[in-house]
PDB file of C-alpha atoms in Angstrom:
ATOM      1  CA  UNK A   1      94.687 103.587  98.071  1.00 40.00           C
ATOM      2  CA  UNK A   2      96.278 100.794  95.982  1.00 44.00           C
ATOM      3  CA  UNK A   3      96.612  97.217  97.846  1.00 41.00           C
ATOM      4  CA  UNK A   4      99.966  96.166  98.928  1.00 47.00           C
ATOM      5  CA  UNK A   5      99.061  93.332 101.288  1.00 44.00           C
ATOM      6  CA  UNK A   6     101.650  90.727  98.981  1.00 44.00           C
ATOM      7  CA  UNK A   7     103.150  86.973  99.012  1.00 41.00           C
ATOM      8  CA  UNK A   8     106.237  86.532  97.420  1.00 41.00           C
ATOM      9  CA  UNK A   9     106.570  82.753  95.700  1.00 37.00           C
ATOM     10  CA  UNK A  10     109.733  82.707  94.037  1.00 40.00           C
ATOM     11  CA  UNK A  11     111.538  79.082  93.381  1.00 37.00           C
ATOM     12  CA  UNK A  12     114.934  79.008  94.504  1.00 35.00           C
ATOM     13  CA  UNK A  13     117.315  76.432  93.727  1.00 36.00           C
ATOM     14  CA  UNK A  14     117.906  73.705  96.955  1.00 34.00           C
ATOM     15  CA  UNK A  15     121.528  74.854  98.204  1.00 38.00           C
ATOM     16  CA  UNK A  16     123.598  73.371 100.880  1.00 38.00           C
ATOM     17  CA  UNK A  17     125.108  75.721 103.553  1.00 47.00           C
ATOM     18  CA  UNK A  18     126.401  75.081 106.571  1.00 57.00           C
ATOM     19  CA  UNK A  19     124.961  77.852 108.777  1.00 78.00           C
ATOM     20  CA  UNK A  20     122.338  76.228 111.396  1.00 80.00           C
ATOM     21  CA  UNK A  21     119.021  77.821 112.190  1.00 85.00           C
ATOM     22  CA  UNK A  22     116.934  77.868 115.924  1.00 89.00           C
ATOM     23  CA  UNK A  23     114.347  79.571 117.206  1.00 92.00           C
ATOM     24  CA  UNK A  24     114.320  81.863 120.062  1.00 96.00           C
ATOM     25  CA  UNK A  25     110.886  83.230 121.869  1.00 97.00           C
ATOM     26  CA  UNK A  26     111.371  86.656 122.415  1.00 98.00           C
ATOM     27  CA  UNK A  27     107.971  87.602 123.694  1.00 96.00           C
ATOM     28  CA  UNK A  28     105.816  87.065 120.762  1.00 96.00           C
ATOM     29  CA  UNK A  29     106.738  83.300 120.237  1.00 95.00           C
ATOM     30  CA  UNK A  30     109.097  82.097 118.664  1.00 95.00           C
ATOM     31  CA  UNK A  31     111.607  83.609 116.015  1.00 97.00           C
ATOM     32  CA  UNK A  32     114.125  82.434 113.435  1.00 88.00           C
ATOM     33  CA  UNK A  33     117.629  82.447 113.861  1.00 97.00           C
ATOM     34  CA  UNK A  34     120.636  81.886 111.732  1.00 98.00           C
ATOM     35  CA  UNK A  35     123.767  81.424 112.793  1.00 97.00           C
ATOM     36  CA  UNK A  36     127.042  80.710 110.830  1.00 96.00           C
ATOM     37  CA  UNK A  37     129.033  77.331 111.733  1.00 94.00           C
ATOM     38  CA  UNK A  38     131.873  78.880 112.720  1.00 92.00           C
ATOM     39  CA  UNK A  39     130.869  81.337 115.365  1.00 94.00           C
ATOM     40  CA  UNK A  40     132.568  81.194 118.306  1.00 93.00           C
ATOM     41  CA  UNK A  41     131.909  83.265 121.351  1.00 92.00           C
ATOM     42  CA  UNK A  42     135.786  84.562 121.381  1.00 93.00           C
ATOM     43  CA  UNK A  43     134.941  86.518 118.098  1.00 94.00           C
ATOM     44  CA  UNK A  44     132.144  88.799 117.841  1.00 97.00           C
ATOM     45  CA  UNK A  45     129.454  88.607 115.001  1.00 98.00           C
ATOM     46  CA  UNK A  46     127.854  90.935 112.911  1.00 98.00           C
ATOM     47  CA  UNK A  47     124.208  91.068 114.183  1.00 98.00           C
ATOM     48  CA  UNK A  48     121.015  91.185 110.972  1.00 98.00           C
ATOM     49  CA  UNK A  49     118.005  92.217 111.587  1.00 98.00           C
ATOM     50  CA  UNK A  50     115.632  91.039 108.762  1.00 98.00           C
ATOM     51  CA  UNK A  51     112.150  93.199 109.135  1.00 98.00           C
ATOM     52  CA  UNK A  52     109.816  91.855 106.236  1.00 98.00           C
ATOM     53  CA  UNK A  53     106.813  94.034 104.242  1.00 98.00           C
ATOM     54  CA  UNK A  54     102.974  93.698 104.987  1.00 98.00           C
ATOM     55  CA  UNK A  55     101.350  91.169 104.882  1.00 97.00           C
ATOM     56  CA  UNK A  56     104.384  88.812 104.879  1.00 98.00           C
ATOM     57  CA  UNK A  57     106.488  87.115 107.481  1.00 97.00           C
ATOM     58  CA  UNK A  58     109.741  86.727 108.716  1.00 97.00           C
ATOM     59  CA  UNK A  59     111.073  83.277 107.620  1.00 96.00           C
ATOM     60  CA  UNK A  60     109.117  84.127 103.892  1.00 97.00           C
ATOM     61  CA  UNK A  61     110.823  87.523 103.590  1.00 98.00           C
ATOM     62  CA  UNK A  62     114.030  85.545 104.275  1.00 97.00           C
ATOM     63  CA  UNK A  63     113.168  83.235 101.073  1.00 97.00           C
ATOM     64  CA  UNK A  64     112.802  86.289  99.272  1.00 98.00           C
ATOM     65  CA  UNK A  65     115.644  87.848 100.093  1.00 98.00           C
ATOM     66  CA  UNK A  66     117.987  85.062 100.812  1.00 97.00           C
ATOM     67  CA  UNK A  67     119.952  86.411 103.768  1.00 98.00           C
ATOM     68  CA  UNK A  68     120.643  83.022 105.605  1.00 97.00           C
ATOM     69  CA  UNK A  69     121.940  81.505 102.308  1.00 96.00           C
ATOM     70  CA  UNK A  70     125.112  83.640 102.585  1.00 97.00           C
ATOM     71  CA  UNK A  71     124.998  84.028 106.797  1.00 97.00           C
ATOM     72  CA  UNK A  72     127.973  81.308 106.786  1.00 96.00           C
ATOM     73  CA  UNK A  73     129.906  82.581 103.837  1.00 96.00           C
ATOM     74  CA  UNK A  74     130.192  86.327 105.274  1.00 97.00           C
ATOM     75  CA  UNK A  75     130.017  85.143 109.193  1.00 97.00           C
ATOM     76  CA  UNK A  76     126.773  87.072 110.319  1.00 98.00           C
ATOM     77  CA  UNK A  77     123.761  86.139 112.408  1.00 98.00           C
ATOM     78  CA  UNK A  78     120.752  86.951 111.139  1.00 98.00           C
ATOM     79  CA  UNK A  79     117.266  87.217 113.217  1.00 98.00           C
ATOM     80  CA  UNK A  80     113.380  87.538 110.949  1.00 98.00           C
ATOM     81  CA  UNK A  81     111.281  87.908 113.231  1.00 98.00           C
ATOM     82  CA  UNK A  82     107.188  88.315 112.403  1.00 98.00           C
ATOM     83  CA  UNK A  83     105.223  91.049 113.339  1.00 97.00           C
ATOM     84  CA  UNK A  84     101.621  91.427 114.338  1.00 97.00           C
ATOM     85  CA  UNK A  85      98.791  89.906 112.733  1.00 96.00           C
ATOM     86  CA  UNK A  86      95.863  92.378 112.395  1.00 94.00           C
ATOM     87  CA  UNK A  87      92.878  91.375 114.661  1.00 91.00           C
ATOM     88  CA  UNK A  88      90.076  92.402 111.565  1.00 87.00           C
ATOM     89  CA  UNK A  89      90.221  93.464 108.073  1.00 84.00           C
ATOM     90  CA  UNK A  90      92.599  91.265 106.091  1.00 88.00           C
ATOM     91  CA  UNK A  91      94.372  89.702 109.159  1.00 93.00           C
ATOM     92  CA  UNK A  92      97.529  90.504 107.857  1.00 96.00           C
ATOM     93  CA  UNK A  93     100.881  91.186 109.853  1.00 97.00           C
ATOM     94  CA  UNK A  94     102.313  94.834 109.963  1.00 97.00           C
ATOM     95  CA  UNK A  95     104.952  96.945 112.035  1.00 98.00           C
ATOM     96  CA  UNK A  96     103.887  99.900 113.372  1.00 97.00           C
ATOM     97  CA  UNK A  97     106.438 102.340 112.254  1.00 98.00           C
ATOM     98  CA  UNK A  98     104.965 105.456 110.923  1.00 96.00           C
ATOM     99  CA  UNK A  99     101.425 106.925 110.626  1.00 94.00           C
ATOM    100  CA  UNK A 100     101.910 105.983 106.816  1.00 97.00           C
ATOM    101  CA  UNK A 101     102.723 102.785 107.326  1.00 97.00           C
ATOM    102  CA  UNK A 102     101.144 100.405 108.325  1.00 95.00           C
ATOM    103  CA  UNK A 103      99.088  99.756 111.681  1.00 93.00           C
ATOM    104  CA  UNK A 104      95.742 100.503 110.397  1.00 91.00           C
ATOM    105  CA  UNK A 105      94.237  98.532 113.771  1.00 87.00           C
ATOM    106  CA  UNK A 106      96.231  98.425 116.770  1.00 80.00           C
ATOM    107  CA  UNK A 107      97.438 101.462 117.557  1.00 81.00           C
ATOM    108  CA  UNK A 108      99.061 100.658 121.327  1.00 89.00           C
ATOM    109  CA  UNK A 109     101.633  98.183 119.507  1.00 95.00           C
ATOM    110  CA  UNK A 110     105.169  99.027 120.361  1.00 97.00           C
ATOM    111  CA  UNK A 111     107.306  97.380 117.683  1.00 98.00           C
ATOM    112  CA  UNK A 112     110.217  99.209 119.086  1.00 98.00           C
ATOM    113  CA  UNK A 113     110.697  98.107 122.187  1.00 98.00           C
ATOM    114  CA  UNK A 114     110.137  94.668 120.698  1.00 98.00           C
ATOM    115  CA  UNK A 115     112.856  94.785 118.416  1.00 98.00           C
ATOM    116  CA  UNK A 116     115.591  96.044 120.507  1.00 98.00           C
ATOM    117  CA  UNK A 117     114.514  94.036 122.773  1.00 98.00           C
ATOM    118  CA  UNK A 118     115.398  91.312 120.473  1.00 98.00           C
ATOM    119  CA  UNK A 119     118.796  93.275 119.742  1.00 98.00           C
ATOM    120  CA  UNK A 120     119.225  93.320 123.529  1.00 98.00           C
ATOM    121  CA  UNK A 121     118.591  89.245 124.384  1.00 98.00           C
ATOM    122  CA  UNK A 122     120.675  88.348 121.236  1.00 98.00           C
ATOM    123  CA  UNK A 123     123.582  90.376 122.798  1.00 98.00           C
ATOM    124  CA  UNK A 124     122.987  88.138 126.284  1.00 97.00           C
ATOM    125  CA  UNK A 125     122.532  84.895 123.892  1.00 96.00           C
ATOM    126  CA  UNK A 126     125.479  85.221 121.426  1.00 97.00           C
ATOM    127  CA  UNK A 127     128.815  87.165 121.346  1.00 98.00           C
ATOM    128  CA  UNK A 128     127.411  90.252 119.187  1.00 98.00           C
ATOM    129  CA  UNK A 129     129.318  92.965 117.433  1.00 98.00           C
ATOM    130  CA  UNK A 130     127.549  96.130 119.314  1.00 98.00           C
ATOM    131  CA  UNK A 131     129.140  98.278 116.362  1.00 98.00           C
ATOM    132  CA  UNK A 132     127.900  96.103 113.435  1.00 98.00           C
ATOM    133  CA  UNK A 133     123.859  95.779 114.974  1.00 98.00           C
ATOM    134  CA  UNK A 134     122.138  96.181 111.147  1.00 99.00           C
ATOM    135  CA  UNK A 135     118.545  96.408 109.918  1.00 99.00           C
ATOM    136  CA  UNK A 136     117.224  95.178 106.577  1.00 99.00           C
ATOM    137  CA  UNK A 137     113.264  96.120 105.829  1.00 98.00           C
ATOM    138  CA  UNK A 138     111.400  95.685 102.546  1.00 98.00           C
ATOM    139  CA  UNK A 139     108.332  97.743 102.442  1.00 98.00           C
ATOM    140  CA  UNK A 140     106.797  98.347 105.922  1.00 98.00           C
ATOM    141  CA  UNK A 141     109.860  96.240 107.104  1.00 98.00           C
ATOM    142  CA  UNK A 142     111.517  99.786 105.504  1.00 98.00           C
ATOM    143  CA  UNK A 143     109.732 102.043 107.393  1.00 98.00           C
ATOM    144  CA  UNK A 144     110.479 100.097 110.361  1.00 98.00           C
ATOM    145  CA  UNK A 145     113.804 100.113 110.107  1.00 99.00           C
ATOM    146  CA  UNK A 146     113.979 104.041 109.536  1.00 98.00           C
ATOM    147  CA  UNK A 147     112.030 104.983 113.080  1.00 98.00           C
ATOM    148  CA  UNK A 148     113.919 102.513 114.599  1.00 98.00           C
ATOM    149  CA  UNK A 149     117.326 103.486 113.374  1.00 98.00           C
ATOM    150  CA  UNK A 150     116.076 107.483 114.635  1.00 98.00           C
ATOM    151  CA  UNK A 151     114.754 105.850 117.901  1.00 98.00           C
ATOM    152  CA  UNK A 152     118.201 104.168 118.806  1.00 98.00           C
ATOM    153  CA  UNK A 153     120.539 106.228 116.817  1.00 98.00           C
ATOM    154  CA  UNK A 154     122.999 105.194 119.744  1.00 98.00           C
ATOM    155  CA  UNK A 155     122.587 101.375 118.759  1.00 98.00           C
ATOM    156  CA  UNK A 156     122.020 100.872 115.332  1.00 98.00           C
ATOM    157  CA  UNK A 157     125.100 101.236 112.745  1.00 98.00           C
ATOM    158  CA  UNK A 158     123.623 101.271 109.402  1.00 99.00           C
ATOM    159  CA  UNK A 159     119.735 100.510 107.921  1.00 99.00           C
ATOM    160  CA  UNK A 160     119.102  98.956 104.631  1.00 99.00           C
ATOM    161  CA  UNK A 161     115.274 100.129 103.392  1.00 99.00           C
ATOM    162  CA  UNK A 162     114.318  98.278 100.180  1.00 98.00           C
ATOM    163  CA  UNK A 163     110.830  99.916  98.867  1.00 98.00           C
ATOM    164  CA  UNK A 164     110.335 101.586 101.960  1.00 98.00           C
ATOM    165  CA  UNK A 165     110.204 105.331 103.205  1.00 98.00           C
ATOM    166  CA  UNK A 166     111.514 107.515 106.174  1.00 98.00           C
ATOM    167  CA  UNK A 167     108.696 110.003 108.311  1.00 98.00           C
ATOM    168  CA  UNK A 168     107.372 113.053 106.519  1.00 97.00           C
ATOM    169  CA  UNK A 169     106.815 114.757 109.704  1.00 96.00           C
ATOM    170  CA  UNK A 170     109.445 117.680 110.937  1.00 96.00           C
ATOM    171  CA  UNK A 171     111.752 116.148 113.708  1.00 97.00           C
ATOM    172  CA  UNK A 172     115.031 117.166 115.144  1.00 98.00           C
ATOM    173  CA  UNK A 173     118.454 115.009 113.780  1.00 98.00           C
ATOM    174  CA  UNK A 174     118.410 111.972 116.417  1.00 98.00           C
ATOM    175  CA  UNK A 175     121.351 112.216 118.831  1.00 97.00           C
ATOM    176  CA  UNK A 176     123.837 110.025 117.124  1.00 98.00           C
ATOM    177  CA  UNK A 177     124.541 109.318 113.574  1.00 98.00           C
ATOM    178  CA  UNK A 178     123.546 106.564 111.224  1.00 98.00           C
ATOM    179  CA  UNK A 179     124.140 105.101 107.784  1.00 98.00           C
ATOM    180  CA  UNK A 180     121.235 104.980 105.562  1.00 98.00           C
ATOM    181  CA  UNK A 181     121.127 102.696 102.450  1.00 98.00           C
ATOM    182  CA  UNK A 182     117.700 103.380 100.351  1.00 98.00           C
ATOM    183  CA  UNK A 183     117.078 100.916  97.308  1.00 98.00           C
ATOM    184  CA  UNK A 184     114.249 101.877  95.841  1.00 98.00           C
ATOM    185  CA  UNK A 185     112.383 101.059  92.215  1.00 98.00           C
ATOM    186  CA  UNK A 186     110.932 104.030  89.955  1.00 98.00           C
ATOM    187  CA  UNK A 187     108.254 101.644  88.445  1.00 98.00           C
ATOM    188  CA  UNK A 188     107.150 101.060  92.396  1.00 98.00           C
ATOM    189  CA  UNK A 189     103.073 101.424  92.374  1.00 97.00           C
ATOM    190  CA  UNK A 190     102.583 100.509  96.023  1.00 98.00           C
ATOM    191  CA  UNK A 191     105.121 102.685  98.115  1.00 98.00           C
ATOM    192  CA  UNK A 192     106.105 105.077  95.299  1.00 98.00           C
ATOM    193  CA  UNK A 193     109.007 106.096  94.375  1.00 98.00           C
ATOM    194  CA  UNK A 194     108.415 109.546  94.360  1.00 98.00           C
ATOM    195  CA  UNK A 195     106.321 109.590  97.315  1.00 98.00           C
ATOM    196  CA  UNK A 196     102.741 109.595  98.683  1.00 98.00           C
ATOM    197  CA  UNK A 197     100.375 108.653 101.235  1.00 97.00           C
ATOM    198  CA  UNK A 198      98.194 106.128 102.438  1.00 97.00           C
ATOM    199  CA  UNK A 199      94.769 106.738 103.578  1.00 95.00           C
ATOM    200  CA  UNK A 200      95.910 110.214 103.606  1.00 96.00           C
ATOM    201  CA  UNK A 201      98.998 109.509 105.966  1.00 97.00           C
ATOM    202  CA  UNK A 202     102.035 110.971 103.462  1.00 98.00           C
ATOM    203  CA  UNK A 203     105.392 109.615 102.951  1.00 98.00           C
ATOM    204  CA  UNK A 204     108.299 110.970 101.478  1.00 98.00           C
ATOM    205  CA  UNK A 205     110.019 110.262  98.234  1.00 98.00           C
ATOM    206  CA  UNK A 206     112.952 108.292  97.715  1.00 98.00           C
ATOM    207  CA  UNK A 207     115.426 110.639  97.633  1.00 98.00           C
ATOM    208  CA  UNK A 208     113.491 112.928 100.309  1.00 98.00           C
ATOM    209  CA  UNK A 209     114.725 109.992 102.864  1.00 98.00           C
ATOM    210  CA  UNK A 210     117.707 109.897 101.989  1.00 98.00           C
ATOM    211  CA  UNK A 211     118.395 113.726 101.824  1.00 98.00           C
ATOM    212  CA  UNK A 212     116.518 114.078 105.217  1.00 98.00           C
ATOM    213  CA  UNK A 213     119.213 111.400 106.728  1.00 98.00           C
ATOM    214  CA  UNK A 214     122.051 113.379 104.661  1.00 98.00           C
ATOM    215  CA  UNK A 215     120.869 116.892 107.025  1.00 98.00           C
ATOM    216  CA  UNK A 216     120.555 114.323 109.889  1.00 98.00           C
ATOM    217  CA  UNK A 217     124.255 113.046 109.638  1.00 98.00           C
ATOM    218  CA  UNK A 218     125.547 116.731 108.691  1.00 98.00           C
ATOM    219  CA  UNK A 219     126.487 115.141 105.222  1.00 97.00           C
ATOM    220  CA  UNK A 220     126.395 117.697 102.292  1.00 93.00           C
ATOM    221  CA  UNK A 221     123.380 117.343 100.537  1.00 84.00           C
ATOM    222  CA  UNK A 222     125.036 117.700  96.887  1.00 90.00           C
ATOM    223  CA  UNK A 223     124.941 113.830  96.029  1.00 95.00           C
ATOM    224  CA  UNK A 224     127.646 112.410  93.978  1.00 95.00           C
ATOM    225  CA  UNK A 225     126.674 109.902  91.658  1.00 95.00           C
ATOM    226  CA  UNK A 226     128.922 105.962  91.690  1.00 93.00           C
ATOM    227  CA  UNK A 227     128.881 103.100  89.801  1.00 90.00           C
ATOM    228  CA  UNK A 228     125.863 101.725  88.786  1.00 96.00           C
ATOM    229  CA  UNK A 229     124.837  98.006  90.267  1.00 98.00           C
ATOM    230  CA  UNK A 230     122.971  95.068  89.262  1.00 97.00           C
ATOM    231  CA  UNK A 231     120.021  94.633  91.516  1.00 98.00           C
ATOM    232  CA  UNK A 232     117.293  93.479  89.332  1.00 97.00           C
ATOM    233  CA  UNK A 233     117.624  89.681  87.737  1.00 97.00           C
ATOM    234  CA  UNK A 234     114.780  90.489  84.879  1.00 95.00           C
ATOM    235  CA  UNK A 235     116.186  94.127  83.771  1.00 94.00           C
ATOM    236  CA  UNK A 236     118.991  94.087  81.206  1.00 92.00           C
ATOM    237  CA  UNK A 237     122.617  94.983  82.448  1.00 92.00           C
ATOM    238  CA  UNK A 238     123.079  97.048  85.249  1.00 96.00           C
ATOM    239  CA  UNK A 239     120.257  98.985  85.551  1.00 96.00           C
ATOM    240  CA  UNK A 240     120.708 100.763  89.307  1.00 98.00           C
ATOM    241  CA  UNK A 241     121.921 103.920  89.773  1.00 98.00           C
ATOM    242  CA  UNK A 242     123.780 104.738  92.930  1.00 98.00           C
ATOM    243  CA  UNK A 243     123.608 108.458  94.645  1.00 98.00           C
ATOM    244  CA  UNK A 244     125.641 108.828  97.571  1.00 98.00           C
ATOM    245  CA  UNK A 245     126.033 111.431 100.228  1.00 98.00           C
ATOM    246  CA  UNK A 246     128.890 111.003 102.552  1.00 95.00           C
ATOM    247  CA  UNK A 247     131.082 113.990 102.307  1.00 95.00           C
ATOM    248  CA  UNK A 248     131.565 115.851 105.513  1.00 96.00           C
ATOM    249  CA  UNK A 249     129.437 113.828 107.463  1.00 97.00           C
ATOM    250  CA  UNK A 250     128.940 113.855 111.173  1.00 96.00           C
ATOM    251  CA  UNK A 251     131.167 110.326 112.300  1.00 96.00           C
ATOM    252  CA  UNK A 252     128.718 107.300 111.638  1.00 97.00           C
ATOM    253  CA  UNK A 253     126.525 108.436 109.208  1.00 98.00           C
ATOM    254  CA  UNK A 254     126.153 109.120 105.322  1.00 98.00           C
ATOM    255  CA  UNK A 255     123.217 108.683 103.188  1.00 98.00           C
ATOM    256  CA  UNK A 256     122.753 106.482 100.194  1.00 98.00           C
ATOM    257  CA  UNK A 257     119.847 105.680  97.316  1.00 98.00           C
ATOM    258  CA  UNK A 258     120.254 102.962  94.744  1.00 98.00           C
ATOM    259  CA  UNK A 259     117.244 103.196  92.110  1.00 98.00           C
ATOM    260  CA  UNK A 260     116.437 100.210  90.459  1.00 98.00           C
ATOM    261  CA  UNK A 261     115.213 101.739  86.869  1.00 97.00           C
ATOM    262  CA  UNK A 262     112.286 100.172  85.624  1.00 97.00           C
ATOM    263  CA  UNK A 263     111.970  98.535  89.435  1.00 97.00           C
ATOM    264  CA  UNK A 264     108.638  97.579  91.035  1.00 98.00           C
ATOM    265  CA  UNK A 265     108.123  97.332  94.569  1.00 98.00           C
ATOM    266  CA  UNK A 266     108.696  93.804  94.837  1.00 98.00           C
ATOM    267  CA  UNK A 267     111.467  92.997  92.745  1.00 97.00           C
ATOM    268  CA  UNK A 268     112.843  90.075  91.558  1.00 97.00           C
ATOM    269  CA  UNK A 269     116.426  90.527  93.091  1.00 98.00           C
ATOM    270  CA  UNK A 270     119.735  89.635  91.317  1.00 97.00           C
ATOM    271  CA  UNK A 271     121.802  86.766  92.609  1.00 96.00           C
ATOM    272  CA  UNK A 272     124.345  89.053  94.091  1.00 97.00           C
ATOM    273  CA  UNK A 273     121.619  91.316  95.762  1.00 98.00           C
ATOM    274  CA  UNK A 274     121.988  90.038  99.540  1.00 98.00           C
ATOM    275  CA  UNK A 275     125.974  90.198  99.360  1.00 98.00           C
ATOM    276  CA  UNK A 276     125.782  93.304  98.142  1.00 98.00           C
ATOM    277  CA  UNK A 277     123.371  94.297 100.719  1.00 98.00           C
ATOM    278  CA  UNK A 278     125.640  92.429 102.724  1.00 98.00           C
ATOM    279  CA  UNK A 279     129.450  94.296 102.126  1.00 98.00           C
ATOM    280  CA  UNK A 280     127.604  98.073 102.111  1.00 98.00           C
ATOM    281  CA  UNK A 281     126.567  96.964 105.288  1.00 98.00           C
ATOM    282  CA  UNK A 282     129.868  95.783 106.669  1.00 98.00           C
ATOM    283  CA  UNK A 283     131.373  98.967 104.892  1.00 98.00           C
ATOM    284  CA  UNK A 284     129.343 100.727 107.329  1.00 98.00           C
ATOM    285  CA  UNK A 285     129.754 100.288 111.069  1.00 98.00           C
ATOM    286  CA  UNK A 286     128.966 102.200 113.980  1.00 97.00           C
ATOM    287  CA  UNK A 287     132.277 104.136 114.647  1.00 85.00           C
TER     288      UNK A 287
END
């Protein structure tokens, strides 16, 4: 099995933005919170959940990713929590999402109740959105996001899975629709692109997520290719392909990948990766 326990350092230029953080304990101490300076309880906001890879933590998957840098300018507030550190081995935090990935220790965790139970207190602390409740997960944060998006089909309007994967296991289409954006390098040696398992636990490829999601939200499975993006700052041009299943789909759901050619599994993003992460996800509400 190759290694995927990571850090991401990447320099960032020092930016001023007006959106204030806190922290809120939600069981597990305490957790960071962005909100934008102009929310008001009269107008409901777009709720983020920021899930982050192995190995990593919330506020340093933030960094990565750069979600609260734009919070203010699009008027969302965004939550990164941390999961679980690992009480042997390499000590290193995980969710416990699927048998692939990636609780390798301490198997009576229940990562899902603890993150809707976040959802849940951040609707009784702030004036949330319940059709705009997102998740963003890179890596394990992926594969979090997927069981949790089939585990509350009824409360989650879209997931965003960057280098992560879906189950491989045979289940019946959860109760309610969902949108499902997959982003997803081909160059990706930890959670591969084309699929694979670790310590013998398999997950599906790429595209095997997203078609399972297309069957799951009645969606044709004939993909239609779109325009291709910029995702990657260090690949020439725009390098992503888009694929994008959303005709006849049940109401609430359609299926999406976006491979980043020549992408590895962490990659180094493109200044307008988090708004465009952001605006699919606002295109893409619970209805």
């Amino acid at each position: 099995m190759k290694l995927f326990f990571y850090s991401i350092f990447l320099v960032y230029p020092i930016l001023s933005f007006s959106a204030f953080s806190q922290s809120i304990d939600f069981g597990r101490g305490d957790v960071q919170i962005t909100v934008p300076s102009e929310y008001e309880t009269a107008n409901r906001a777009p709720l983020i959940i920021l899930l982050h890879g192995y190995g990593s933590n919330g506020p340093r998957q933030d960094t990565y990713l750069g979600f609260s840098r734009i919070a203010n300018r699009y008027g969302f507030i965004l939550v990164a929590p941390t999961g679980t550190r690992e009480t042997g081995g390499r000590q290193a935090t995980f969710w416990n999402a699927t048998n692939a990935c990636c609780n390798f220790q301490e198997p009576s965790i229940d990562d899902n109740a603890y993150i809707m139970g976040i959802i849940e207190r951040m609707k009784e602390e702030y004036s949330i959105d319940s059709n705009r409740v997102y998740l963003v997960g890179h890596s394990n944060g992926g594969f979090m996001s997927y069981q949790l998006a089939y585990n509350n089909s009824e409360s989650i309007a879209a997931i965003v899975s960057l280098a992560g994967a879906s189950h491989s296991d045979e289940r019946e289409a959860p109760e309610h629709a969902v949108h499902i954006l997959q982003i997803h390098g081909t160059n990706d040696s930890t959670i591969q692109y084309g699929g694979g398992d670790i310590q013998g636990n398999d997950y599906p490829s790429a595209k095997e997520s997203v078609v399972q999601w297309a069957k799951y939200n009645q969606c044709g499975t004939e993909g239609v290719d779109r325009e291709l993006r910029d995702l990657e700052s260090t690949l020439d041009g725009h390098e992503s392909s888009v694929l994008l299943f959303n005709e006849s789909c049940r109401n609430g759901g359609s299926s999406e990948l976006w491979t980043i050619s020549e992408g590895s599994h962490v990659p180094r993003v493109s200044e307008s990766f988090s708004a465009q992460v952001v605006e699919w996800l606002y295109a893409h509400p619970k209805n």
